[in-house]
Coordinates of C-alpha atoms in Angstrom, one line a residue:
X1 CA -129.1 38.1 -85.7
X2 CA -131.2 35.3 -84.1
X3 CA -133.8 36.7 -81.6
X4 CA -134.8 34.4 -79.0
X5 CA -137.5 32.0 -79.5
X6 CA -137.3 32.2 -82.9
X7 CA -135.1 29.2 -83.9
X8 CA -136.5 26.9 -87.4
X9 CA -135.9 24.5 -89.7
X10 CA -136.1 27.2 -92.4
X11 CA -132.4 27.7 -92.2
X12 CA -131.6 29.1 -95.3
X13 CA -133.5 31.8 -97.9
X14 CA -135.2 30.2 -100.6
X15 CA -136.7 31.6 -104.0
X16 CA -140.2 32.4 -103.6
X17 CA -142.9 30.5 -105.4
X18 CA -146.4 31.2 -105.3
X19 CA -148.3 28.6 -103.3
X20 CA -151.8 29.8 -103.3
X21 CA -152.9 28.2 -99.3
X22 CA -156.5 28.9 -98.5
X23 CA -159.2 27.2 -96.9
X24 CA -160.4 25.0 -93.8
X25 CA -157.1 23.2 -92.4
X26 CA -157.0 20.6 -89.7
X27 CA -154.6 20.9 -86.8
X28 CA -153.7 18.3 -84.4
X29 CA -152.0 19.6 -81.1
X30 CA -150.0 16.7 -79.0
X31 CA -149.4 17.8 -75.5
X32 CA -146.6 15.3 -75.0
X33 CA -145.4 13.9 -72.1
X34 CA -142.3 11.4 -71.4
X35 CA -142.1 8.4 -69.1
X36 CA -140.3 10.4 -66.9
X37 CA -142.6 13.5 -66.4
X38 CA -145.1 13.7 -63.6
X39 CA -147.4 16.4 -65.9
X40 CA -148.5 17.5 -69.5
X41 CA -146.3 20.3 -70.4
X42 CA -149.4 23.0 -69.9
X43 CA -152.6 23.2 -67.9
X44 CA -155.5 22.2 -70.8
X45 CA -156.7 25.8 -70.7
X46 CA -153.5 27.0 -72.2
X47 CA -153.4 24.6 -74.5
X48 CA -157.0 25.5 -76.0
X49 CA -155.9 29.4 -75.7
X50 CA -152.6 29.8 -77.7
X51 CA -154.0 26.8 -80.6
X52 CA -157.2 29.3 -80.5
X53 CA -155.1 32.9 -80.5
X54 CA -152.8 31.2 -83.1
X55 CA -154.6 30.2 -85.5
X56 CA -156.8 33.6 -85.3
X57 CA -154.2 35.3 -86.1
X58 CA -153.2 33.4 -89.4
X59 CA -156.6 33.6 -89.9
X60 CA -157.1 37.6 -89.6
X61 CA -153.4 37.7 -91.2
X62 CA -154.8 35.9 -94.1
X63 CA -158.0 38.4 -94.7
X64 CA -159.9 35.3 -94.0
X65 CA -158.7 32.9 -96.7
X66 CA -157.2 30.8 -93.9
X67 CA -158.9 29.2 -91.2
X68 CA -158.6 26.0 -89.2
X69 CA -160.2 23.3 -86.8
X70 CA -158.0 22.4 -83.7
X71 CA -158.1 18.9 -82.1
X72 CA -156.3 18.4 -78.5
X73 CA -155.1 14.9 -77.1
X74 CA -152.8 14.0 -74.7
X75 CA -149.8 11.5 -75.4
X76 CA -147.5 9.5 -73.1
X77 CA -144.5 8.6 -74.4
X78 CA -142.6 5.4 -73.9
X79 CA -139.2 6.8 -73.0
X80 CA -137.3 9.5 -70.5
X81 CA -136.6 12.4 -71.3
X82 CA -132.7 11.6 -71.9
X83 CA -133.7 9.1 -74.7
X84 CA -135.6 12.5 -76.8
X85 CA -132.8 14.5 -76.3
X86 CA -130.4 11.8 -77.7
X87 CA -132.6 11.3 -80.4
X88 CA -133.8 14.9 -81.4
X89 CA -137.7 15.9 -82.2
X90 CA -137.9 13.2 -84.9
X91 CA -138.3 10.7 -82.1
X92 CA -140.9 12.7 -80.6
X93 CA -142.8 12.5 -83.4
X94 CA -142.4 8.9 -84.5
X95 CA -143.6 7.8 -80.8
X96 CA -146.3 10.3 -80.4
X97 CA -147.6 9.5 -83.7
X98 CA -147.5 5.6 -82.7
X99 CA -149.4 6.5 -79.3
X100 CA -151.7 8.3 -80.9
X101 CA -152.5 6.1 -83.7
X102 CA -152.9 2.9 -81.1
X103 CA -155.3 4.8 -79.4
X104 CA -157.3 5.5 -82.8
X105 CA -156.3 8.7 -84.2
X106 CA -155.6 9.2 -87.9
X107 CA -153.0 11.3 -87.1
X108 CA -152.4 11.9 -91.3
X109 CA -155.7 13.3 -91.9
X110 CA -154.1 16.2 -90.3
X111 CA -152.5 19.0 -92.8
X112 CA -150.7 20.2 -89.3
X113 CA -149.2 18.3 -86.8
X114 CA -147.9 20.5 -83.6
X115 CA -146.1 18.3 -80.7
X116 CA -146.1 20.6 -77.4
X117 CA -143.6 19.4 -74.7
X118 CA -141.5 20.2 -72.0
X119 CA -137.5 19.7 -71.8
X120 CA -134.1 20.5 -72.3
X121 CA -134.0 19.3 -76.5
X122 CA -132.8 21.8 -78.9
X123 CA -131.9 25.4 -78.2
X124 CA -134.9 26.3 -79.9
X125 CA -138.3 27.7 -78.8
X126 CA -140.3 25.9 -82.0
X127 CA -139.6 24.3 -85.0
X128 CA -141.2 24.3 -88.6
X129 CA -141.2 22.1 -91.8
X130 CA -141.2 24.8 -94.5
X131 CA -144.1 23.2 -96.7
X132 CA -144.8 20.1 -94.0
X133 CA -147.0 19.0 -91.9
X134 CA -144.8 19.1 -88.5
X135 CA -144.2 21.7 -86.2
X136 CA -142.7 21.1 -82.0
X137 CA -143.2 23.9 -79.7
X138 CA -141.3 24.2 -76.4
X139 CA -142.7 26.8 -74.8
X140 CA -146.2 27.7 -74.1
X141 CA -146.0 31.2 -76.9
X142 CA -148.9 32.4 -79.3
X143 CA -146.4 33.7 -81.6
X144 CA -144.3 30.6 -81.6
X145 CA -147.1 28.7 -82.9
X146 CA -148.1 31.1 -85.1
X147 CA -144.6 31.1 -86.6
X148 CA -143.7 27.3 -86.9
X149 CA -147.5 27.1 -88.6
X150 CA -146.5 29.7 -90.8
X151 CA -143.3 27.6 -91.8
X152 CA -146.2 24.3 -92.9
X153 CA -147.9 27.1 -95.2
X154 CA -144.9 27.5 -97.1
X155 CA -143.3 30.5 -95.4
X156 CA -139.9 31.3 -94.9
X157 CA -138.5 33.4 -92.9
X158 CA -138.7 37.3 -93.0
X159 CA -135.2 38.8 -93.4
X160 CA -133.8 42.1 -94.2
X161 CA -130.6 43.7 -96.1
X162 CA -128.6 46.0 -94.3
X163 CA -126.5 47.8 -97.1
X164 CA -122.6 48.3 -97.0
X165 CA -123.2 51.3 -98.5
X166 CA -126.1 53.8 -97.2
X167 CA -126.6 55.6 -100.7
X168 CA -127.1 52.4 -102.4
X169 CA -129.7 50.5 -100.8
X170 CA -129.9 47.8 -104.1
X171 CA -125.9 47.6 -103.7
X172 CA -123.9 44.6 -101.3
X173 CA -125.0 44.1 -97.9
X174 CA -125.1 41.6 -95.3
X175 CA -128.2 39.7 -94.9
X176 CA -130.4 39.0 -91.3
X177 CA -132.7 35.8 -91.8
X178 CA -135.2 37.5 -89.1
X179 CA -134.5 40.7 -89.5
X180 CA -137.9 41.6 -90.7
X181 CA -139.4 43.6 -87.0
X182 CA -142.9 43.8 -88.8
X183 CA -143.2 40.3 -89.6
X184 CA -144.1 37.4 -87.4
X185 CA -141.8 35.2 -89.5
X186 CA -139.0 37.7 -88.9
X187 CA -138.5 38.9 -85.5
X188 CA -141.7 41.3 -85.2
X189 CA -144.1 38.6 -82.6
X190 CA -147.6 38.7 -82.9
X191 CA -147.3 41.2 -86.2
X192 CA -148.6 40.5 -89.5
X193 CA -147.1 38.9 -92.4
X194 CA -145.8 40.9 -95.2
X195 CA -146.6 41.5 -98.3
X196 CA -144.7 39.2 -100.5
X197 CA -145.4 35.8 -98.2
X198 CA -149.1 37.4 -99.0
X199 CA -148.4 37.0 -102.5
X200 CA -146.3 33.9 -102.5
X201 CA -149.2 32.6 -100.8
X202 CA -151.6 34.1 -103.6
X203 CA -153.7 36.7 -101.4
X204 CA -152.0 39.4 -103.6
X205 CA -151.5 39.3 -107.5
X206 CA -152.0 40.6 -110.5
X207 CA -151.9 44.0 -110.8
X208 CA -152.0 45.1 -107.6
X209 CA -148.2 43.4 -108.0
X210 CA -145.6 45.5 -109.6
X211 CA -141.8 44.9 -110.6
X212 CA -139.6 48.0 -109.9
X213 CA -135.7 47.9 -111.1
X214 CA -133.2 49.7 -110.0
X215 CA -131.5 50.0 -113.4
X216 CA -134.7 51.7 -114.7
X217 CA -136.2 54.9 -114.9
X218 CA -139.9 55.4 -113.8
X219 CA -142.3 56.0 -110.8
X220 CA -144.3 53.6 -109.2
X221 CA -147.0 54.7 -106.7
X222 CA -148.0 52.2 -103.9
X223 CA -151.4 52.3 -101.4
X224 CA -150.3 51.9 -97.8
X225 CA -152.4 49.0 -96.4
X226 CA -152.7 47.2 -93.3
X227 CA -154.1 43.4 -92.7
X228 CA -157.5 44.9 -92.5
X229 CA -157.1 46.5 -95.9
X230 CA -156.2 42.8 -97.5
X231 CA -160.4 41.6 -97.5
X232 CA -160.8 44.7 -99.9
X233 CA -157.9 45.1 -102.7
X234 CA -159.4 46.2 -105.9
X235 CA -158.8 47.9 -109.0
X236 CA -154.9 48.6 -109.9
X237 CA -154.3 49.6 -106.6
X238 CA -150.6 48.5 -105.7
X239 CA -150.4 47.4 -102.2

């Protein structure tokens, strides 16, 4: 199950590991334009709404530990179209970077690095580096961006398990990488992250985590919490 816009380098589900992201980050969004294209891929007003709604949302998401500066500039690039889709999104960012740079932009002082453009390269709406700085976004989408940034944090995606076997939910089952509907890194839009990228990103610890085996006998009480609630865990609450 792959829904539509949804499409990343985070291809395969990886062991979590706490990366404890907080803080003021720095995002540089390229509106990119090839030789061959009469116009920036979006009016400037969009551009400044969906890098503004984006990054509010990872912000809010985040209980406030995550927040960022957004810096717009235009680049043209030195090629047509048919060159970048020969050559993939690698070449998009090699030239934009060299535009950019000629024209006196640090462009690695940026912890994010989002190239916007318009045309037929890839099958994907945006695309991540899981722990990088890069993200390219082909369509004018909040919740693109929002994703693909998520992927630089560290994230991957949100996926669930379907079991073979209804009356054994920790038994074999067949795995979808975005199957998560409540997640933005799954297939849920403009919803919240869950609660274990929280933790692997170190919002949540301690004892408000809790282990809970299958193979073991016991009860475990957990607090249902929303986003909102994240700015106020206490105590031995587990969320």
């Amino acid at each position: 199950m792959r829904p539509r816009g949804f499409d990343c380098l985070a291809e395969r589900l990886e062991p979590r590991r706490l990366l404890a992201v907080a803080g003021l980050r720095d995002l540089l969004y390229v509106r990119v334009r090839f030789s061959d294209q009469a116009a920036a891929p979006e009016p400037a007003a969009e551009s400044a709404r969906i890098t503004e709604r984006a990054t509010a949302y990872i912000n809010e998401w985040s209980g406030g530990r995550v927040s960022f500066t957004v810096t717009i500039r235009d680049a043209v690039l030195p090629q047509p179209t048919s060159h970048y889709r020969a050559r993939g999104t690698s070449a998009i960012a090699a030239d934009a970077t060299a535009v950019l740079r000629r024209a006196g932009v640090d462009t690695g002082s940026f912890e994010h690095r989002s190239f916007r453009y318009n045309g037929p390269i890839g099958s994907f709406a945006g695309l991540g580096q899981v722990g990088g700085p890069l993200t390219w976004i082909k369509y004018t989408n909040i919740g693109v961006l929002a994703h693909e940034l998520g992927h630089n944090l560290g994230l991957s995606h949100s996926s669930f398990v379907n079991p073979a076997d209804d009356s054994n939910p920790f038994g074999p089952g067949a795995t979808s990488e975005y199957g998560d509907p409540f997640s933005n890194m799954g297939s849920g839009g403009l919803r919240d992250w869950n609660a274990t990228q929280k933790w692997a990103l170190g919002f949540i610890g301690g004892s408000q985590v809790r282990t809970v085996s299958a193979t073991t006998a016991g009860t475990t009480t957990v607090t249902v919490a929303t986003h909102d609630d994240i700015k106020r865990f206490r105590g031995d609450d587990v969320y």
